[in-house]
Short mmCIF file of C-alpha atoms in Angstrom, two decimals:
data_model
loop_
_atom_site.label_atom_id
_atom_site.label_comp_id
_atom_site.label_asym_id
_atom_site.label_seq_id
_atom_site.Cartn_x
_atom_site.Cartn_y
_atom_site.Cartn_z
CA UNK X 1 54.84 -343.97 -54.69
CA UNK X 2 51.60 -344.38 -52.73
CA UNK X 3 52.65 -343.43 -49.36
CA UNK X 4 53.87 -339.97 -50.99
CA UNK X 5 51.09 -339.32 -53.21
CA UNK X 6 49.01 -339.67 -49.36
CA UNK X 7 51.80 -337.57 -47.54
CA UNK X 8 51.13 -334.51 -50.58
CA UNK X 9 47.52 -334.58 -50.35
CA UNK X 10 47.26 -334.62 -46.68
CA UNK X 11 49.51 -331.19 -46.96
CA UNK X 12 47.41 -329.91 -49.27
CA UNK X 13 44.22 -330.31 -47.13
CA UNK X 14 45.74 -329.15 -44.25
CA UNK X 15 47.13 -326.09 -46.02
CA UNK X 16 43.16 -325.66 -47.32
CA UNK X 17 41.87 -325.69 -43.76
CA UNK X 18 44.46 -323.01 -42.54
CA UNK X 19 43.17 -320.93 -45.47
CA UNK X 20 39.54 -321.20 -44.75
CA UNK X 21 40.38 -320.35 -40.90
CA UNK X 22 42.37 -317.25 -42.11
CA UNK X 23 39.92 -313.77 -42.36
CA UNK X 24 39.64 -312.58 -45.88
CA UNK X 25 41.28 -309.26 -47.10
CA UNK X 26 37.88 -308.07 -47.88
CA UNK X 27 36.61 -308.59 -44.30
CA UNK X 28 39.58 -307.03 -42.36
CA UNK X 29 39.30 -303.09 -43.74
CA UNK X 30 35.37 -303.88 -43.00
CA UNK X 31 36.47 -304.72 -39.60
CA UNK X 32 38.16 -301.86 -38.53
CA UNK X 33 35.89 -299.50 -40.06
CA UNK X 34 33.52 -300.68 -37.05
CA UNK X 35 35.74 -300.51 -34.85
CA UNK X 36 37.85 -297.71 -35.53
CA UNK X 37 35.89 -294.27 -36.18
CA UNK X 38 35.86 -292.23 -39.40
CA UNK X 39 38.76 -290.35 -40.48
CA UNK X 40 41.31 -292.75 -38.08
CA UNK X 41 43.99 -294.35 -39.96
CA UNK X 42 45.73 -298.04 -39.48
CA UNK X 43 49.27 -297.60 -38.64
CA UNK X 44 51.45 -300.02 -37.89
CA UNK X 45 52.45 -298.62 -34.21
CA UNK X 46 49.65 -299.45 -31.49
CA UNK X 47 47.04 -297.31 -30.74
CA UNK X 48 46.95 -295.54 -27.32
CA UNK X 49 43.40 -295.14 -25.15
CA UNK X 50 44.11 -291.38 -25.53
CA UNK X 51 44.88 -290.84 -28.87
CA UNK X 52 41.48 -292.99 -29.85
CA UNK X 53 39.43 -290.50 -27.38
CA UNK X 54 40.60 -287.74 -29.27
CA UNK X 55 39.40 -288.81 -32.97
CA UNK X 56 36.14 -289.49 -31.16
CA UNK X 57 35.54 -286.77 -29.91
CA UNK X 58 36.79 -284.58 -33.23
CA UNK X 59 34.37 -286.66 -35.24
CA UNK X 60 31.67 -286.10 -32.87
CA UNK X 61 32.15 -282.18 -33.81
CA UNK X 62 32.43 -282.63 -37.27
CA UNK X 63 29.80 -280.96 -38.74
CA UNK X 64 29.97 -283.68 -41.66
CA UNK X 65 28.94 -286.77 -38.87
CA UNK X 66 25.52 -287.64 -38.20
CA UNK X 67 24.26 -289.69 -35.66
CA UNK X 68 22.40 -291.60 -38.40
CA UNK X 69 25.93 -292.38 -39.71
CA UNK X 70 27.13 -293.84 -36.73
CA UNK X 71 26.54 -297.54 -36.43
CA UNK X 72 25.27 -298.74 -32.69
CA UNK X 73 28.60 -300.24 -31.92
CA UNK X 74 30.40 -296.85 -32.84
CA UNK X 75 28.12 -294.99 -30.77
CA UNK X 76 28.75 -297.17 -27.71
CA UNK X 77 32.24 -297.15 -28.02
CA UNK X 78 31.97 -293.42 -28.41
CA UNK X 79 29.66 -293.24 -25.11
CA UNK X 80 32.10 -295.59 -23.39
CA UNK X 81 35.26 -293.64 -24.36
CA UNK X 82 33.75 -290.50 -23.65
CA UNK X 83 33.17 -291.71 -19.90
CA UNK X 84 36.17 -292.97 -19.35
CA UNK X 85 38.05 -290.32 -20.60
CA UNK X 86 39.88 -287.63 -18.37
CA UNK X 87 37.81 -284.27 -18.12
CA UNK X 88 38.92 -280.64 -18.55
CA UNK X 89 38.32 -278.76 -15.20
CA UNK X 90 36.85 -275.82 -16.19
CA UNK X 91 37.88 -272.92 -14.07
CA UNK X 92 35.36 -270.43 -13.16
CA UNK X 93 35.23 -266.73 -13.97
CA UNK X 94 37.48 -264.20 -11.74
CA UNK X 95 34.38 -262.03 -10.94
CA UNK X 96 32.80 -265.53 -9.91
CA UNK X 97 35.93 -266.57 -7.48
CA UNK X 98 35.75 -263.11 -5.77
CA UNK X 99 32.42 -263.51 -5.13
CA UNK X 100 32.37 -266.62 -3.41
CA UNK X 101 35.35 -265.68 -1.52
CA UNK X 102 33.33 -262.63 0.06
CA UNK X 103 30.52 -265.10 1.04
CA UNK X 104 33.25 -266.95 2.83
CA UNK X 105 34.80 -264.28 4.55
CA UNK X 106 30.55 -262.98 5.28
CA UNK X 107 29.56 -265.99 7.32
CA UNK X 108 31.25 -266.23 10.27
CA UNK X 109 30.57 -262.28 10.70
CA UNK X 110 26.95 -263.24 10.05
CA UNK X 111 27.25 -266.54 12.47
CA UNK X 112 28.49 -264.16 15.04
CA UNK X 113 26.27 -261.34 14.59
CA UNK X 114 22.47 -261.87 15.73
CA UNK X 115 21.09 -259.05 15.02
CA UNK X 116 18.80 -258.34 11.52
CA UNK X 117 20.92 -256.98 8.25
CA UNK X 118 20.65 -253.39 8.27
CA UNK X 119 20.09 -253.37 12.39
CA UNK X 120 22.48 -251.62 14.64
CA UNK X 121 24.54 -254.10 16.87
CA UNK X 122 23.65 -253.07 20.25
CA UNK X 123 25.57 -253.84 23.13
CA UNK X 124 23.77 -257.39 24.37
CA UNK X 125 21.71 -256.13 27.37
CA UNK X 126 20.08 -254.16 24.56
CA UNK X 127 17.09 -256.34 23.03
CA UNK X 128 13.82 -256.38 21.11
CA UNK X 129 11.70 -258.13 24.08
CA UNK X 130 13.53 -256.46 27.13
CA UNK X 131 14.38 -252.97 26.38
CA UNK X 132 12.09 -250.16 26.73
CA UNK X 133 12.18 -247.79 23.75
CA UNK X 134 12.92 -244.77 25.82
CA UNK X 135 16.15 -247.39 26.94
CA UNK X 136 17.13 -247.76 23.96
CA UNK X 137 17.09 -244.07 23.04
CA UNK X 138 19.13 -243.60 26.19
CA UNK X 139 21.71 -245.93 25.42
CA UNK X 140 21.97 -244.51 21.58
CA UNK X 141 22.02 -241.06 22.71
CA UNK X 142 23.83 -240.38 26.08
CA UNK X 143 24.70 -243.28 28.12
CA UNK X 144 28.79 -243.35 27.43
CA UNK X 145 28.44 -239.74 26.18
CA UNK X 146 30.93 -237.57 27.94
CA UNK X 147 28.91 -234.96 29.49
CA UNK X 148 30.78 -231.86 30.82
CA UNK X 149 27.14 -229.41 31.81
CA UNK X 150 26.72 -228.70 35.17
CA UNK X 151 23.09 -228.85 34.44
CA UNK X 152 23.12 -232.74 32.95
CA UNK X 153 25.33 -233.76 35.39
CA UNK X 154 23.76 -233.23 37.98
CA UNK X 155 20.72 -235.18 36.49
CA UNK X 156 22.55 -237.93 35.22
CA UNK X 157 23.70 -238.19 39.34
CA UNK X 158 20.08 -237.48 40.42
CA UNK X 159 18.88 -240.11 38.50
CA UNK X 160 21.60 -243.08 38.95
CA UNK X 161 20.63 -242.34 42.83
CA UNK X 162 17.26 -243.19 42.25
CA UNK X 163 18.45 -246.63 40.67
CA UNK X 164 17.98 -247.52 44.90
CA UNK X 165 14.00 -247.81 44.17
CA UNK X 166 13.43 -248.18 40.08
CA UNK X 167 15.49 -249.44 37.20
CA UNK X 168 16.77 -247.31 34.15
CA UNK X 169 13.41 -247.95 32.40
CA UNK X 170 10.88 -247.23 34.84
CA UNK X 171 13.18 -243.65 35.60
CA UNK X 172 13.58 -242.82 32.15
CA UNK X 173 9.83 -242.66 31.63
CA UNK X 174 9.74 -240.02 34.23
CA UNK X 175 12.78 -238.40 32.94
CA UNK X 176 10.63 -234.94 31.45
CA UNK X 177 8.86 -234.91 34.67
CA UNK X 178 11.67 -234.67 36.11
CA UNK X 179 13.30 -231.85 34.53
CA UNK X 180 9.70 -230.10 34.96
CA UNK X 181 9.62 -230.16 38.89
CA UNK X 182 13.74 -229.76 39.34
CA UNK X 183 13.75 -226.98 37.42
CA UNK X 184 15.84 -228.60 34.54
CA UNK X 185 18.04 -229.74 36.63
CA UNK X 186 19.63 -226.24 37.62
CA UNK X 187 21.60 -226.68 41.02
CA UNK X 188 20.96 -223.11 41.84
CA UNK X 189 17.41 -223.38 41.40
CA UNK X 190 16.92 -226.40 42.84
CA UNK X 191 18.83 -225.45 45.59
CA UNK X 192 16.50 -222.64 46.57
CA UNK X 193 13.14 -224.86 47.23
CA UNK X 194 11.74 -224.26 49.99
CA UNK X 195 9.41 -226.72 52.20
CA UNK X 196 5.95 -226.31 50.11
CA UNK X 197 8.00 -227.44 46.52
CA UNK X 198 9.06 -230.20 48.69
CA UNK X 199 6.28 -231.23 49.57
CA UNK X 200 4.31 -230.36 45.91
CA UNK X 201 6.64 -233.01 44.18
CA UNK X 202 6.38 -235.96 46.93
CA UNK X 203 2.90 -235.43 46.45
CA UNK X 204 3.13 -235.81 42.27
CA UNK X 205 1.43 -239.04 42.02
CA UNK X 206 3.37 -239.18 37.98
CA UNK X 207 6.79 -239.65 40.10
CA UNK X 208 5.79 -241.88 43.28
CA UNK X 209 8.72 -240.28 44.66
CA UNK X 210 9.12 -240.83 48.44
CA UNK X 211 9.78 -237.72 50.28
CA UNK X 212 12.98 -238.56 51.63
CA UNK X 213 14.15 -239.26 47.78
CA UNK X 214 12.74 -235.49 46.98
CA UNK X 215 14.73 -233.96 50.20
CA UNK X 216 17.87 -235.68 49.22
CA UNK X 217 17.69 -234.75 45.41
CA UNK X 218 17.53 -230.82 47.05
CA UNK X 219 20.23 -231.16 49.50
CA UNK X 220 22.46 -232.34 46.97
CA UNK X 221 21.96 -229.65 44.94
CA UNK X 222 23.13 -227.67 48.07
CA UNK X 223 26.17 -229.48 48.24
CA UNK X 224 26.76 -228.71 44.63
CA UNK X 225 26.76 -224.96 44.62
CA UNK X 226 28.94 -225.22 47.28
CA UNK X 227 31.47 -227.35 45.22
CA UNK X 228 30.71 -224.79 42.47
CA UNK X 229 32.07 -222.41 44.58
CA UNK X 230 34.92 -224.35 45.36
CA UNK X 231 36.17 -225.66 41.92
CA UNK X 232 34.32 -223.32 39.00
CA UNK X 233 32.19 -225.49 38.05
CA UNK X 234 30.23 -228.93 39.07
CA UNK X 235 32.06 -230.96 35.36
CA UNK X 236 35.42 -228.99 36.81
CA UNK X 237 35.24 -231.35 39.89
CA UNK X 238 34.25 -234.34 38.75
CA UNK X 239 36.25 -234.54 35.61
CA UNK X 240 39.34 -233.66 38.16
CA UNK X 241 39.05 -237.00 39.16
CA UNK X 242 40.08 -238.97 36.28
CA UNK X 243 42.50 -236.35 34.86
CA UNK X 244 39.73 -235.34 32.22
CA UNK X 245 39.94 -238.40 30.61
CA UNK X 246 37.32 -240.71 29.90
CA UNK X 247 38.24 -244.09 30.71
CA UNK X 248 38.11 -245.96 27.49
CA UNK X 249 37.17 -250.10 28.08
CA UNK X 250 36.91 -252.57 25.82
CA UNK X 251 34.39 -255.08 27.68
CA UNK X 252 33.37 -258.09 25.14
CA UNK X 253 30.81 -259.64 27.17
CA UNK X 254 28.11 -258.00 29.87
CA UNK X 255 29.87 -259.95 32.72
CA UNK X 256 32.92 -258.45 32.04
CA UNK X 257 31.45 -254.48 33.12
CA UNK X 258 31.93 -254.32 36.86
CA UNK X 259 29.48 -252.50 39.22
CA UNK X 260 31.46 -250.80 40.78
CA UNK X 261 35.51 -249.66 40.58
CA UNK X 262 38.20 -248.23 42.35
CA UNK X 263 37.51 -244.88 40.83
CA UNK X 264 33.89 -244.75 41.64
CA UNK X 265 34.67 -245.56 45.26
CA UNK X 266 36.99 -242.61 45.22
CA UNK X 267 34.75 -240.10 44.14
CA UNK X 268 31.83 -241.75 46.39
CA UNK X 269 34.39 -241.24 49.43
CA UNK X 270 34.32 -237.38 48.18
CA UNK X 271 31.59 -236.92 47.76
CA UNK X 272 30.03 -238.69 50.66
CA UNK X 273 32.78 -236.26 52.92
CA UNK X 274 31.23 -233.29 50.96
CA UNK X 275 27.72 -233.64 52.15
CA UNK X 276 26.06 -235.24 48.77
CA UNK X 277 23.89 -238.98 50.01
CA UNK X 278 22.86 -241.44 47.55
CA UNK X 279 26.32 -241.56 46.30
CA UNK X 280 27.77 -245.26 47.27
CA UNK X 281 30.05 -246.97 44.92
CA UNK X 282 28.01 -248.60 42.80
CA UNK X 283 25.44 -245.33 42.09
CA UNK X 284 29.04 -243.45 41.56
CA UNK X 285 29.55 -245.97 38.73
CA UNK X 286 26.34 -246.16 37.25
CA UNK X 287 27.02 -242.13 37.17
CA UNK X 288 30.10 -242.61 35.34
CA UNK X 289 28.94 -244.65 33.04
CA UNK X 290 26.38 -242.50 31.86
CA UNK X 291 27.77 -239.28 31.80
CA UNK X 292 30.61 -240.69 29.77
CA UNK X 293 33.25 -240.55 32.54
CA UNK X 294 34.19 -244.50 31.35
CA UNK X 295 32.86 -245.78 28.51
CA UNK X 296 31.74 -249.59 28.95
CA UNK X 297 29.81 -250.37 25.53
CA UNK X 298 30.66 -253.42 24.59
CA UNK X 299 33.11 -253.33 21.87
CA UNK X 300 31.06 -255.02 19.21
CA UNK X 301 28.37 -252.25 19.76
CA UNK X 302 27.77 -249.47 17.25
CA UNK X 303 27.72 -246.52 19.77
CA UNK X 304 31.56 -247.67 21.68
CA UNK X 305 33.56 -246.35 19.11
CA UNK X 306 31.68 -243.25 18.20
CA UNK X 307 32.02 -242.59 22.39
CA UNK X 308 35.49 -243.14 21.83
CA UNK X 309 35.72 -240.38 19.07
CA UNK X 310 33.82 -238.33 21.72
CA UNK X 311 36.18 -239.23 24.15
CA UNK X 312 39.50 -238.65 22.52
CA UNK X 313 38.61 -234.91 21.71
CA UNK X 314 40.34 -232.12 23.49
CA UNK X 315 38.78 -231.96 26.93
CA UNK X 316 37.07 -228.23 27.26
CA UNK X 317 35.78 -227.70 30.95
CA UNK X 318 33.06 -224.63 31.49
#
């Protein structure tokens, strides 16, 4: 009778203790309000990391919830849900896309391109520090410009001859002196001076021309009428020699124009046989180049494709 009077009350305490241990009722639906947020239900199926990120973040735009609301644990777990969530990539506008795809394509034209926005691309012998401006003007104007006057062809050859004592720059700046004393360049006319003109323009201290330079810029002309005589016309001639065709190039770099080619050494040959002096290969080319007879811009220079329209028109010879 004893021993099972012990045996029921040691049940009952031990049934007491596992009461005590268990949480209340009361306690539990206090529980999960902390832990769960407003407006989320208990349900008997688990609740996914997903699903939970998603009431937070619809209570956080109710309109109804205030952070003072909001105990500190629920707004950690809100902050900590929030950051650990997956983000929406936000795409960004079509007109924005576009835009940044025209940068792209922009640079490497840019990386390429030295020059100033809004400059003209030159070809690359042309620069700010080296180029005379009355260079430049000659190499926007009429160098790769076919030429098909008597009259400017002849100066155009004049001048390339005297390439033997000055450069392009230092000629140019005598170019209207030039015309002045040659008489525009006229064969005819120039043809006709006599000993005293001779002598009046080797003595015109503007030019510094050396008298044997003067006597062979005359004796050309000479040769000239004669070939006008021959052929019609000066541009008749030397057009004749490349089929009156400009001979179109498309040179990328400056090392890639020669100084000379097989078609200038022709028409030096010619000439040379026809009296004219000052006339090698290399003048003959320089001649050519100018008076539009081959066009060597480079091909990333403004002015080569405008000589090319110039060059592709019907040939008309005086």
């Amino acid at each position: 009778m004893y021993k099972a009077n012990v045996r029921k009350n040691g049940l009952e305490r031990s049934k007491s203790v596992k009461e005590a241990q268990k949480p209340s009722q009361s306690f539990f639906p206090k529980y999960l309000k902390k832990v769960y947020p407003i407006g989320l239900q208990k349900s008997t199926s688990s609740l996914s990391l997903s699903s939970l990120s998603l009431s937070l973040s619809q209570n956080s735009n109710d309109s109804s919830l205030t952070a003072d609301s909001l105990t500190p644990l629920d707004q950690k777990i809100s902050l900590a849900l929030r950051l650990i969530s997956p983000r929406e990539k936000k795409e960004p506008p079509p007109s924005a896309t576009k835009t940044s795809q025209q940068q792209q394509q922009q640079q490497p034209s840019q990386l390429n391109n030295p020059t100033e926005p809004g400059e003209l691309r030159r070809c690359n012998w042309i620069t700010k520090n080296s180029a005379d401006k009355a260079y430049i003007e000659f190499h926007d104007e009429c160098w790769g410009v076919p030429a098909y006057d008597d009259n400017k062809l002849f100066e155009l050859l004049a001048m390339s001859g005297l390439l033997m004592d000055y450069n392009w720059t230092e000629i140019l700046k005598r170019k209207e002196i030039l015309r002045e004393v040659f008489a525009g360049f006229d064969p005819h006319a120039v043809a006709k001076m006599e000993e005293k003109d001779i002598m009046e323009i080797e003595s015109n201290k503007a030019l510094s021309l050396a008298e044997s330079r003067v006597r062979c810029i005359v004796d050309n002309a000479k040769c000239i009428v004669k070939i006008v005589r021959e052929c019609g016309s000066f541009s008749n001639y030397i057009w004749g020699h490349v089929n009156h065709k400009p001979t179109i190039n498309k040179y990328k770099y400056p090392r890639n124009v020669p100084l000379r080619s097989p078609k200038a050494e022709a028409i030096s040959k010619d000439l040379v046989k026809r009296g004219l002096r000052l006339v090698g290969p290399v003048i003959v080319h320089s001649f050519m180049q100018a008076a539009g007879l081959t066009i060597d811009h480079l091909v990333d220079c403004y002015r080569h494709s405008e000589c090319v329209s110039l060059a592709e028109r019907p040939w008309r010879h005086i």
